[in-house]
Amino acid sequence: MITLPAGAERNPRLAALAAQANAWPNTQIGVGVVSLNVVDAAVEIAQEHDVSLMLIASRRQIDSEELGGGYVDGLTPERLAARVRPRDARDRVLLCRDHGGPWQGANGGAPASPEQAMDEARDSFFADLDAGFDLLHIDTSVCPGTDTDDGPQRRLLELYDACWTQAREGGHHIAFEVGDEEQSSVTEGLEQPRRLLQTLREYRRDADAPPPLFVVVQTGTKVMERRNVGSLSAPYRIDGQMPPQIHLPQVMALVREFGTHLRQHNTDYLPTEILEWHPLLGIHAANIAPEYGIEETLGLLAVMEGRGAGDLSQRFLQLAFDTRKWEKWQLEGSDGTDRDRAIWAGHYVFSTPEFAEIRAELLTRVSLTSEELDRLLIDRIKASILRHIRAFRLVP
Amino acid sequence: MRRRVAIVILSRNLPHAVDRLVSTFRRYDLEETDIYVVEAGTDRDKLSEHHTTWASWDEAMREGLRPARGFNLGVMELIRSGRLQDYDFLFLVRATVQLDGPVVTRLLDQMEAHPQVGIISPCGETWPEQDLVGPDSLRYVWHINHHAWMLRRCFVDLIIDHQGTDHGPIFDGSNFRSYGTDTELIVKGYINDYATALSTACSLREDQELLKTRADLIRTDPYDINARKVFDEGFQWMRRKYGFTTRLQFQEYARLWYDRFFVLHPSLAPYRLLPEEAPVS
């Protein structure tokens, strides 16, 4: 059951999502914008199955022109909207900012000063609003320097207020998601999210602002390599952690108390048997991202290696490996091979000129048009999204 | 003075761990307890001097007995010798557990104060449930693993399977590596109106180092391989016996009987681990 904050029901996509959530027990899905083909796969599924879903874009994936865009084909919020909206006649695809906030962007070099980082975060959110985004996730957990205890919450209130004011003045009917914790394999205590929601409640009382539609609380999910290593799917007790079957009811009680809804991040690679329990456990929404990017990478490798272009797969893998983007996904003591590492990082290079060359050569060598190759990849991604959608009981 | 508690320690090649447990029980709980030690496929040179039963047949020497069959053997010996009825409680303890202080005495005090409790377990030192239970207290639960459980004998009398020579009297030994057999016993408790409690009046420590790095000592597979076998066998057993295709279904089954218990005993609601949930929405 999802209750929209007052005013949000005037957004047809939010209204459709809420109606879907309230029809029978199900879990809403957030699909990470890790590539153009993932975007297109999600839009097609939404239309073909008449299902609402949320496209979630981090600032590293998509950001405003002024802030340098992102690694997904240089897309800006405006261009993402232009790609999705004309194909979404049913108002089934919500455009959502995922982990918007200071120091969350793709900018290289030295970290921005606190003031600059907050300015950039605000500008990024305002660009989302201008593009017609439906939901903004404000995540102020990142701080490259020493932070005060209340730093993340202070920054969150500042951005919540700025975005709400801007949305109201611009006539945008949006919803918010909050959560200032980083992904974790553990089922952490609930003091931190409780403090956050309490502070937010006090601010909202003064500012007449809506409650967040979703709050991120750790439920014991963590993505590493191509596995979910969190306690949610562990069949045994993880030392020092609350078993999920005890932790989750507490989380649900907390979100009910504050009139919001649970959004679980890092849901990638959970076995279907666990996914199928999400609706019954009451988890309102869950995000999946890298799993789809890796599915596309595996699809590409299958085409390359299955059609006699193994040398191109080696070039692609080397290109991905050299980004070293796999480092953040690697488990300590990992026994992954360099090929595995390259696969974890494959989707980060889809928009590079070097990959464009490899892809062009592939098309020539295997006698596929660009559209035919994309169709193969999109169908593969759709199968992966459908696994989640079916397990979440969004479609029969 | 009649000793009310039969302690059954299950060990394989861990004489020092057994010695430590026996020493603790004798120091703190001597007056209340008789101690039985089941050596499950232990090598002759690693038998504890305290052992009372040695499973030394070929299969046991090769594979061990694992928790279900091991504790079943200990209880079976009590039945065969006619001594089971001498006791009011059984305390079934794995040798890989470490206990300190008058654990038995404290659990007995709580069992006496809570006659509807059929199983009670000390809380693990690192288990976050401690915060939910509060100090020196107990809460009724639907899911804990079996490391050191005290069972009320009249509950055991209710569920004991006298015909089950293959499967054993208490735990279902057909599930050799025993994943899920503890949940099954909890369910049997709630079905028969006996709760399972988690106590913070005392605590236990699991010897993680031993379990994870000294598989050779207890002559089992390396930790990860053993864990995989434990889960695979357990899932197959749940599917075969109950038709559950996921372990969450099994836990939900336990939860259903747990909730029903409080419908029958509303006065015990303060002892729920978590407040009663609103329906899922």
PDB file of N, CA, C and O in Angstrom, chain A residues 1-2 25 187 191 231-243 245-250 252 256 273-274 276-277 279-284, chain B residues 126-129 132 141-145 147 179 206 208 212 223 227-228 231 235 245-249 251-252 255 273-274 277-281:
ATOM      1  N   MET A   1       0.847  -1.194   0.000  1.00  0.00           N
ATOM      2  CA  MET A   1       0.000   0.000   0.000  1.00  0.00           C
ATOM      3  C   MET A   1       0.890   1.254   0.000  1.00  0.00           C
ATOM      4  O   MET A   1       1.792   1.344   0.817  1.00  0.00           O
ATOM      5  N   ILE A   2       0.632   2.146  -0.940  1.00  0.00           N
ATOM      6  CA  ILE A   2       1.397   3.391  -0.988  1.00  0.00           C
ATOM      7  C   ILE A   2       0.425   4.566  -0.937  1.00  0.00           C
ATOM      8  O   ILE A   2      -0.543   4.619  -1.698  1.00  0.00           O
ATOM      9  N   PRO A  25      -0.835  -6.922  -3.028  1.00  0.00           N
ATOM     10  CA  PRO A  25       0.531  -6.828  -2.504  1.00  0.00           C
ATOM     11  C   PRO A  25       1.578  -6.985  -3.613  1.00  0.00           C
ATOM     12  O   PRO A  25       1.600  -8.000  -4.309  1.00  0.00           O
ATOM     13  N   THR A 187      22.377  -5.332   8.670  1.00  0.00           N
ATOM     14  CA  THR A 187      21.105  -4.787   9.080  1.00  0.00           C
ATOM     15  C   THR A 187      21.391  -3.869  10.258  1.00  0.00           C
ATOM     16  O   THR A 187      21.371  -4.285  11.408  1.00  0.00           O
ATOM     17  N   GLU A 191      18.382   3.657  14.699  1.00  0.00           N
ATOM     18  CA  GLU A 191      18.456   4.975  15.328  1.00  0.00           C
ATOM     19  C   GLU A 191      18.683   6.062  14.283  1.00  0.00           C
ATOM     20  O   GLU A 191      18.082   7.133  14.325  1.00  0.00           O
ATOM     21  N   SER A 231      22.965  -9.795   4.315  1.00  0.00           N
ATOM     22  CA  SER A 231      22.381 -10.813   5.201  1.00  0.00           C
ATOM     23  C   SER A 231      20.974 -11.207   4.764  1.00  0.00           C
ATOM     24  O   SER A 231      20.476 -12.250   5.174  1.00  0.00           O
ATOM     25  N   LEU A 232      20.333 -10.383   3.900  1.00  0.00           N
ATOM     26  CA  LEU A 232      18.955 -10.697   3.513  1.00  0.00           C
ATOM     27  C   LEU A 232      18.865 -12.061   2.837  1.00  0.00           C
ATOM     28  O   LEU A 232      17.903 -12.797   3.035  1.00  0.00           O
ATOM     29  N   SER A 233      19.876 -12.383   2.051  1.00  0.00           N
ATOM     30  CA  SER A 233      19.805 -13.647   1.327  1.00  0.00           C
ATOM     31  C   SER A 233      20.692 -14.720   1.941  1.00  0.00           C
ATOM     32  O   SER A 233      20.778 -15.825   1.418  1.00  0.00           O
ATOM     33  N   ALA A 234      21.372 -14.382   3.040  1.00  0.00           N
ATOM     34  CA  ALA A 234      22.246 -15.388   3.666  1.00  0.00           C
ATOM     35  C   ALA A 234      21.392 -16.397   4.430  1.00  0.00           C
ATOM     36  O   ALA A 234      20.534 -16.010   5.216  1.00  0.00           O
ATOM     37  N   PRO A 235      21.597 -17.684   4.195  1.00  0.00           N
ATOM     38  CA  PRO A 235      20.758 -18.675   4.874  1.00  0.00           C
ATOM     39  C   PRO A 235      21.176 -18.921   6.319  1.00  0.00           C
ATOM     40  O   PRO A 235      20.589 -19.754   6.987  1.00  0.00           O
ATOM     41  N   TYR A 236      22.190 -18.221   6.780  1.00  0.00           N
ATOM     42  CA  TYR A 236      22.652 -18.426   8.153  1.00  0.00           C
ATOM     43  C   TYR A 236      22.829 -17.060   8.816  1.00  0.00           C
ATOM     44  O   TYR A 236      22.845 -16.021   8.155  1.00  0.00           O
ATOM     45  N   ARG A 237      22.950 -17.073  10.124  1.00  0.00           N
ATOM     46  CA  ARG A 237      23.153 -15.832  10.872  1.00  0.00           C
ATOM     47  C   ARG A 237      24.534 -15.263  10.554  1.00  0.00           C
ATOM     48  O   ARG A 237      25.520 -15.991  10.548  1.00  0.00           O
ATOM     49  N   ILE A 238      24.586 -13.959  10.278  1.00  0.00           N
ATOM     50  CA  ILE A 238      25.879 -13.310  10.087  1.00  0.00           C
ATOM     51  C   ILE A 238      26.237 -12.653  11.414  1.00  0.00           C
ATOM     52  O   ILE A 238      25.433 -11.904  11.988  1.00  0.00           O
ATOM     53  N   ASP A 239      27.434 -12.972  11.885  1.00  0.00           N
ATOM     54  CA  ASP A 239      27.843 -12.579  13.223  1.00  0.00           C
ATOM     55  C   ASP A 239      27.631 -11.081  13.454  1.00  0.00           C
ATOM     56  O   ASP A 239      28.031 -10.252  12.653  1.00  0.00           O
ATOM     57  N   GLY A 240      27.013 -10.767  14.558  1.00  0.00           N
ATOM     58  CA  GLY A 240      26.818  -9.369  14.927  1.00  0.00           C
ATOM     59  C   GLY A 240      25.637  -8.695  14.262  1.00  0.00           C
ATOM     60  O   GLY A 240      25.414  -7.507  14.473  1.00  0.00           O
ATOM     61  N   GLN A 241      24.895  -9.420  13.448  1.00  0.00           N
ATOM     62  CA  GLN A 241      23.790  -8.786  12.734  1.00  0.00           C
ATOM     63  C   GLN A 241      22.440  -9.356  13.140  1.00  0.00           C
ATOM     64  O   GLN A 241      22.319 -10.540  13.430  1.00  0.00           O
ATOM     65  N   MET A 242      21.462  -8.479  13.087  1.00  0.00           N
ATOM     66  CA  MET A 242      20.097  -8.909  13.373  1.00  0.00           C
ATOM     67  C   MET A 242      19.598  -9.748  12.207  1.00  0.00           C
ATOM     68  O   MET A 242      19.722  -9.330  11.053  1.00  0.00           O
ATOM     69  N   PRO A 243      19.028 -10.911  12.465  1.00  0.00           N
ATOM     70  CA  PRO A 243      18.473 -11.687  11.343  1.00  0.00           C
ATOM     71  C   PRO A 243      17.395 -10.864  10.632  1.00  0.00           C
ATOM     72  O   PRO A 243      16.608 -10.174  11.281  1.00  0.00           O
ATOM     73  N   GLN A 245      14.600 -11.543   9.367  1.00  0.00           N
ATOM     74  CA  GLN A 245      13.209 -11.797   9.724  1.00  0.00           C
ATOM     75  C   GLN A 245      12.806 -11.065  11.002  1.00  0.00           C
ATOM     76  O   GLN A 245      11.617 -10.925  11.284  1.00  0.00           O
ATOM     77  N   ILE A 246      13.796 -10.587  11.762  1.00  0.00           N
ATOM     78  CA  ILE A 246      13.497  -9.776  12.945  1.00  0.00           C
ATOM     79  C   ILE A 246      13.685  -8.297  12.616  1.00  0.00           C
ATOM     80  O   ILE A 246      12.932  -7.441  13.070  1.00  0.00           O
ATOM     81  N   HIS A 247      14.689  -8.011  11.787  1.00  0.00           N
ATOM     82  CA  HIS A 247      14.989  -6.620  11.445  1.00  0.00           C
ATOM     83  C   HIS A 247      13.885  -5.992  10.586  1.00  0.00           C
ATOM     84  O   HIS A 247      13.467  -4.853  10.834  1.00  0.00           O
ATOM     85  N   LEU A 248      13.412  -6.740   9.595  1.00  0.00           N
ATOM     86  CA  LEU A 248      12.465  -6.147   8.641  1.00  0.00           C
ATOM     87  C   LEU A 248      11.152  -5.689   9.282  1.00  0.00           C
ATOM     88  O   LEU A 248      10.677  -4.589   8.968  1.00  0.00           O
ATOM     89  N   PRO A 249      10.546  -6.478  10.157  1.00  0.00           N
ATOM     90  CA  PRO A 249       9.326  -5.960  10.800  1.00  0.00           C
ATOM     91  C   PRO A 249       9.564  -4.662  11.555  1.00  0.00           C
ATOM     92  O   PRO A 249       8.694  -3.792  11.600  1.00  0.00           O
ATOM     93  N   GLN A 250      10.764  -4.508  12.117  1.00  0.00           N
ATOM     94  CA  GLN A 250      11.069  -3.259  12.817  1.00  0.00           C
ATOM     95  C   GLN A 250      11.158  -2.095  11.824  1.00  0.00           C
ATOM     96  O   GLN A 250      10.702  -0.991  12.092  1.00  0.00           O
ATOM     97  N   MET A 252       9.629  -1.929   8.954  1.00  0.00           N
ATOM     98  CA  MET A 252       8.289  -1.626   8.465  1.00  0.00           C
ATOM     99  C   MET A 252       7.512  -0.807   9.501  1.00  0.00           C
ATOM    100  O   MET A 252       6.760   0.102   9.149  1.00  0.00           O
ATOM    101  N   ARG A 256       6.046   2.994   8.812  1.00  0.00           N
ATOM    102  CA  ARG A 256       4.608   3.246   9.056  1.00  0.00           C
ATOM    103  C   ARG A 256       4.424   4.408  10.026  1.00  0.00           C
ATOM    104  O   ARG A 256       3.596   5.283   9.830  1.00  0.00           O
ATOM    105  N   GLU A 273      13.672 -16.686  -5.131  1.00  0.00           N
ATOM    106  CA  GLU A 273      12.891 -17.059  -3.946  1.00  0.00           C
ATOM    107  C   GLU A 273      12.861 -15.925  -2.922  1.00  0.00           C
ATOM    108  O   GLU A 273      11.865 -15.733  -2.217  1.00  0.00           O
ATOM    109  N   ILE A 274      13.948 -15.143  -2.848  1.00  0.00           N
ATOM    110  CA  ILE A 274      13.954 -14.010  -1.916  1.00  0.00           C
ATOM    111  C   ILE A 274      13.153 -12.857  -2.512  1.00  0.00           C
ATOM    112  O   ILE A 274      12.384 -12.189  -1.809  1.00  0.00           O
ATOM    113  N   GLU A 276      10.649 -13.011  -4.434  1.00  0.00           N
ATOM    114  CA  GLU A 276       9.217 -13.298  -4.361  1.00  0.00           C
ATOM    115  C   GLU A 276       8.620 -12.981  -2.996  1.00  0.00           C
ATOM    116  O   GLU A 276       7.415 -12.827  -2.860  1.00  0.00           O
ATOM    117  N   TRP A 277       9.496 -12.901  -2.011  1.00  0.00           N
ATOM    118  CA  TRP A 277       8.993 -12.582  -0.677  1.00  0.00           C
ATOM    119  C   TRP A 277       8.901 -11.086  -0.415  1.00  0.00           C
ATOM    120  O   TRP A 277       8.326 -10.666   0.590  1.00  0.00           O
ATOM    121  N   PRO A 279       7.065  -8.654  -1.732  1.00  0.00           N
ATOM    122  CA  PRO A 279       5.711  -8.127  -1.516  1.00  0.00           C
ATOM    123  C   PRO A 279       5.117  -8.587  -0.189  1.00  0.00           C
ATOM    124  O   PRO A 279       4.443  -7.824   0.497  1.00  0.00           O
ATOM    125  N   LEU A 280       5.381  -9.833   0.174  1.00  0.00           N
ATOM    126  CA  LEU A 280       4.792 -10.342   1.411  1.00  0.00           C
ATOM    127  C   LEU A 280       5.488  -9.784   2.650  1.00  0.00           C
ATOM    128  O   LEU A 280       4.881  -9.665   3.711  1.00  0.00           O
ATOM    129  N   LEU A 281       6.750  -9.440   2.492  1.00  0.00           N
ATOM    130  CA  LEU A 281       7.447  -8.808   3.608  1.00  0.00           C
ATOM    131  C   LEU A 281       7.051  -7.336   3.731  1.00  0.00           C
ATOM    132  O   LEU A 281       7.397  -6.672   4.702  1.00  0.00           O
ATOM    133  N   GLY A 282       6.373  -6.822   2.728  1.00  0.00           N
ATOM    134  CA  GLY A 282       5.900  -5.432   2.784  1.00  0.00           C
ATOM    135  C   GLY A 282       6.890  -4.418   2.240  1.00  0.00           C
ATOM    136  O   GLY A 282       6.694  -3.219   2.416  1.00  0.00           O
ATOM    137  N   ILE A 283       7.953  -4.875   1.600  1.00  0.00           N
ATOM    138  CA  ILE A 283       8.940  -3.940   1.037  1.00  0.00           C
ATOM    139  C   ILE A 283       8.269  -3.204  -0.120  1.00  0.00           C
ATOM    140  O   ILE A 283       7.843  -3.814  -1.092  1.00  0.00           O
ATOM    141  N   HIS A 284       8.166  -1.882   0.008  1.00  0.00           N
ATOM    142  CA  HIS A 284       7.358  -1.123  -0.947  1.00  0.00           C
ATOM    143  C   HIS A 284       8.031  -0.989  -2.305  1.00  0.00           C
ATOM    144  O   HIS A 284       7.347  -1.016  -3.334  1.00  0.00           O
TER     145      HIS A 284
ATOM    146  N   THR B 126      27.137 -11.825  20.627  1.00  0.00           N
ATOM    147  CA  THR B 126      27.181 -10.844  19.539  1.00  0.00           C
ATOM    148  C   THR B 126      25.835 -10.702  18.829  1.00  0.00           C
ATOM    149  O   THR B 126      25.746 -10.057  17.795  1.00  0.00           O
ATOM    150  N   TRP B 127      24.811 -11.320  19.367  1.00  0.00           N
ATOM    151  CA  TRP B 127      23.516 -11.243  18.698  1.00  0.00           C
ATOM    152  C   TRP B 127      22.829  -9.923  19.049  1.00  0.00           C
ATOM    153  O   TRP B 127      22.602  -9.632  20.234  1.00  0.00           O
ATOM    154  N   PRO B 128      22.447  -9.163  18.045  1.00  0.00           N
ATOM    155  CA  PRO B 128      21.806  -7.868  18.337  1.00  0.00           C
ATOM    156  C   PRO B 128      20.438  -8.005  19.016  1.00  0.00           C
ATOM    157  O   PRO B 128      19.923  -7.024  19.528  1.00  0.00           O
ATOM    158  N   GLU B 129      19.883  -9.209  19.028  1.00  0.00           N
ATOM    159  CA  GLU B 129      18.596  -9.396  19.708  1.00  0.00           C
ATOM    160  C   GLU B 129      18.700  -9.016  21.194  1.00  0.00           C
ATOM    161  O   GLU B 129      17.677  -8.744  21.844  1.00  0.00           O
ATOM    162  N   LEU B 132      16.824  -6.055  22.047  1.00  0.00           N
ATOM    163  CA  LEU B 132      15.365  -6.194  22.045  1.00  0.00           C
ATOM    164  C   LEU B 132      14.874  -6.909  23.298  1.00  0.00           C
ATOM    165  O   LEU B 132      13.791  -6.626  23.803  1.00  0.00           O
ATOM    166  N   VAL B 141      10.450 -16.237  20.986  1.00  0.00           N
ATOM    167  CA  VAL B 141      10.905 -16.050  19.598  1.00  0.00           C
ATOM    168  C   VAL B 141      10.394 -17.192  18.728  1.00  0.00           C
ATOM    169  O   VAL B 141       9.939 -18.219  19.235  1.00  0.00           O
ATOM    170  N   TRP B 142      10.465 -16.982  17.427  1.00  0.00           N
ATOM    171  CA  TRP B 142      10.065 -18.044  16.503  1.00  0.00           C
ATOM    172  C   TRP B 142      11.257 -18.541  15.685  1.00  0.00           C
ATOM    173  O   TRP B 142      11.131 -19.473  14.926  1.00  0.00           O
ATOM    174  N   HIS B 143      12.401 -17.903  15.851  1.00  0.00           N
ATOM    175  CA  HIS B 143      13.533 -18.355  15.063  1.00  0.00           C
ATOM    176  C   HIS B 143      14.844 -18.097  15.806  1.00  0.00           C
ATOM    177  O   HIS B 143      15.251 -16.949  15.957  1.00  0.00           O
ATOM    178  N   ILE B 144      15.440 -19.148  16.295  1.00  0.00           N
ATOM    179  CA  ILE B 144      16.833 -19.069  16.744  1.00  0.00           C
ATOM    180  C   ILE B 144      17.503 -20.397  16.401  1.00  0.00           C
ATOM    181  O   ILE B 144      16.831 -21.416  16.291  1.00  0.00           O
ATOM    182  N   ASN B 145      18.788 -20.350  16.250  1.00  0.00           N
ATOM    183  CA  ASN B 145      19.501 -21.583  15.930  1.00  0.00           C
ATOM    184  C   ASN B 145      19.869 -22.315  17.213  1.00  0.00           C
ATOM    185  O   ASN B 145      20.005 -21.724  18.275  1.00  0.00           O
ATOM    186  N   HIS B 147      22.252 -23.861  19.505  1.00  0.00           N
ATOM    187  CA  HIS B 147      23.638 -24.004  19.976  1.00  0.00           C
ATOM    188  C   HIS B 147      23.638 -24.636  21.369  1.00  0.00           C
ATOM    189  O   HIS B 147      24.399 -25.541  21.643  1.00  0.00           O
ATOM    190  N   TYR B 179      20.033 -28.641   8.829  1.00  0.00           N
ATOM    191  CA  TYR B 179      19.581 -27.266   8.621  1.00  0.00           C
ATOM    192  C   TYR B 179      18.056 -27.232   8.643  1.00  0.00           C
ATOM    193  O   TYR B 179      17.400 -27.888   7.840  1.00  0.00           O
ATOM    194  N   GLU B 206      29.985 -18.551  20.335  1.00  0.00           N
ATOM    195  CA  GLU B 206      30.299 -19.615  19.379  1.00  0.00           C
ATOM    196  C   GLU B 206      31.775 -19.500  19.039  1.00  0.00           C
ATOM    197  O   GLU B 206      32.260 -18.390  18.824  1.00  0.00           O
ATOM    198  N   GLN B 208      33.832 -19.296  16.564  1.00  0.00           N
ATOM    199  CA  GLN B 208      33.824 -19.089  15.114  1.00  0.00           C
ATOM    200  C   GLN B 208      35.122 -19.562  14.462  1.00  0.00           C
ATOM    201  O   GLN B 208      35.123 -20.097  13.365  1.00  0.00           O
ATOM    202  N   LYS B 212      35.308 -22.097  11.407  1.00  0.00           N
ATOM    203  CA  LYS B 212      35.688 -21.618  10.087  1.00  0.00           C
ATOM    204  C   LYS B 212      37.055 -22.108   9.627  1.00  0.00           C
ATOM    205  O   LYS B 212      37.293 -22.230   8.432  1.00  0.00           O
ATOM    206  N   TYR B 223      34.768 -25.022   5.698  1.00  0.00           N
ATOM    207  CA  TYR B 223      33.569 -24.303   6.127  1.00  0.00           C
ATOM    208  C   TYR B 223      32.596 -24.033   4.981  1.00  0.00           C
ATOM    209  O   TYR B 223      31.402 -24.350   5.077  1.00  0.00           O
ATOM    210  N   ALA B 227      29.020 -25.679   4.544  1.00  0.00           N
ATOM    211  CA  ALA B 227      27.828 -24.814   4.604  1.00  0.00           C
ATOM    212  C   ALA B 227      26.932 -25.075   3.403  1.00  0.00           C
ATOM    213  O   ALA B 227      25.710 -25.182   3.539  1.00  0.00           O
ATOM    214  N   ARG B 228      27.518 -25.208   2.232  1.00  0.00           N
ATOM    215  CA  ARG B 228      26.730 -25.454   1.024  1.00  0.00           C
ATOM    216  C   ARG B 228      25.953 -26.776   1.141  1.00  0.00           C
ATOM    217  O   ARG B 228      24.770 -26.849   0.816  1.00  0.00           O
ATOM    218  N   PHE B 231      23.038 -26.362   3.616  1.00  0.00           N
ATOM    219  CA  PHE B 231      21.868 -25.657   3.089  1.00  0.00           C
ATOM    220  C   PHE B 231      21.155 -26.487   2.024  1.00  0.00           C
ATOM    221  O   PHE B 231      19.935 -26.581   2.017  1.00  0.00           O
ATOM    222  N   PHE B 235      17.348 -27.539   2.381  1.00  0.00           N
ATOM    223  CA  PHE B 235      16.285 -27.090   1.473  1.00  0.00           C
ATOM    224  C   PHE B 235      15.545 -28.297   0.878  1.00  0.00           C
ATOM    225  O   PHE B 235      14.327 -28.283   0.753  1.00  0.00           O
ATOM    226  N   THR B 245       9.249 -24.476  -0.722  1.00  0.00           N
ATOM    227  CA  THR B 245      10.267 -24.317  -1.762  1.00  0.00           C
ATOM    228  C   THR B 245      11.254 -23.219  -1.403  1.00  0.00           C
ATOM    229  O   THR B 245      12.223 -23.005  -2.121  1.00  0.00           O
ATOM    230  N   THR B 246      10.998 -22.498  -0.322  1.00  0.00           N
ATOM    231  CA  THR B 246      11.962 -21.519   0.160  1.00  0.00           C
ATOM    232  C   THR B 246      12.033 -21.607   1.680  1.00  0.00           C
ATOM    233  O   THR B 246      11.053 -21.985   2.335  1.00  0.00           O
ATOM    234  N   ARG B 247      13.178 -21.218   2.205  1.00  0.00           N
ATOM    235  CA  ARG B 247      13.305 -21.274   3.668  1.00  0.00           C
ATOM    236  C   ARG B 247      12.427 -20.212   4.326  1.00  0.00           C
ATOM    237  O   ARG B 247      12.024 -20.341   5.478  1.00  0.00           O
ATOM    238  N   LEU B 248      12.130 -19.123   3.594  1.00  0.00           N
ATOM    239  CA  LEU B 248      11.264 -18.093   4.167  1.00  0.00           C
ATOM    240  C   LEU B 248       9.861 -18.639   4.430  1.00  0.00           C
ATOM    241  O   LEU B 248       9.197 -18.229   5.363  1.00  0.00           O
ATOM    242  N   GLN B 249       9.438 -19.561   3.580  1.00  0.00           N
ATOM    243  CA  GLN B 249       8.128 -20.177   3.814  1.00  0.00           C
ATOM    244  C   GLN B 249       8.137 -20.943   5.135  1.00  0.00           C
ATOM    245  O   GLN B 249       7.170 -20.916   5.891  1.00  0.00           O
ATOM    246  N   GLN B 251      10.039 -20.301   7.694  1.00  0.00           N
ATOM    247  CA  GLN B 251      10.052 -19.331   8.798  1.00  0.00           C
ATOM    248  C   GLN B 251       8.668 -18.711   8.995  1.00  0.00           C
ATOM    249  O   GLN B 251       8.245 -18.442  10.120  1.00  0.00           O
ATOM    250  N   GLU B 252       7.985 -18.477   7.890  1.00  0.00           N
ATOM    251  CA  GLU B 252       6.641 -17.907   7.983  1.00  0.00           C
ATOM    252  C   GLU B 252       5.692 -18.908   8.656  1.00  0.00           C
ATOM    253  O   GLU B 252       4.812 -18.520   9.414  1.00  0.00           O
ATOM    254  N   ARG B 255       6.282 -18.632  12.164  1.00  0.00           N
ATOM    255  CA  ARG B 255       5.717 -17.358  12.640  1.00  0.00           C
ATOM    256  C   ARG B 255       4.195 -17.463  12.849  1.00  0.00           C
ATOM    257  O   ARG B 255       3.642 -16.871  13.780  1.00  0.00           O
ATOM    258  N   LEU B 273       8.978 -10.919  21.073  1.00  0.00           N
ATOM    259  CA  LEU B 273      10.247 -10.240  20.753  1.00  0.00           C
ATOM    260  C   LEU B 273       9.965  -8.874  20.132  1.00  0.00           C
ATOM    261  O   LEU B 273      10.638  -7.886  20.429  1.00  0.00           O
ATOM    262  N   LEU B 274       8.970  -8.815  19.266  1.00  0.00           N
ATOM    263  CA  LEU B 274       8.567  -7.554  18.632  1.00  0.00           C
ATOM    264  C   LEU B 274       7.086  -7.352  18.911  1.00  0.00           C
ATOM    265  O   LEU B 274       6.349  -8.316  19.043  1.00  0.00           O
ATOM    266  N   GLU B 277       2.502  -7.161  14.830  1.00  0.00           N
ATOM    267  CA  GLU B 277       2.551  -6.381  13.590  1.00  0.00           C
ATOM    268  C   GLU B 277       1.165  -6.060  13.085  1.00  0.00           C
ATOM    269  O   GLU B 277       0.257  -6.869  13.201  1.00  0.00           O
ATOM    270  N   ALA B 278       1.077  -4.882  12.502  1.00  0.00           N
ATOM    271  CA  ALA B 278      -0.134  -4.600  11.735  1.00  0.00           C
ATOM    272  C   ALA B 278      -0.081  -5.464  10.479  1.00  0.00           C
ATOM    273  O   ALA B 278       1.005  -5.893  10.068  1.00  0.00           O
ATOM    274  N   PRO B 279      -1.228  -5.751   9.867  1.00  0.00           N
ATOM    275  CA  PRO B 279      -1.179  -6.539   8.639  1.00  0.00           C
ATOM    276  C   PRO B 279      -0.293  -5.873   7.596  1.00  0.00           C
ATOM    277  O   PRO B 279      -0.210  -4.641   7.554  1.00  0.00           O
ATOM    278  N   VAL B 280       0.365  -6.683   6.806  1.00  0.00           N
ATOM    279  CA  VAL B 280       1.248  -6.135   5.769  1.00  0.00           C
ATOM    280  C   VAL B 280       0.436  -5.270   4.822  1.00  0.00           C
ATOM    281  O   VAL B 280      -0.657  -5.635   4.407  1.00  0.00           O
ATOM    282  N   SER B 281       0.939  -4.093   4.549  1.00  0.00           N
ATOM    283  CA  SER B 281       0.225  -3.222   3.605  1.00  0.00           C
ATOM    284  C   SER B 281       1.225  -2.643   2.640  1.00  0.00           C
ATOM    285  O   SER B 281       2.412  -2.707   2.849  1.00  0.00           O
TER     286      SER B 281
END
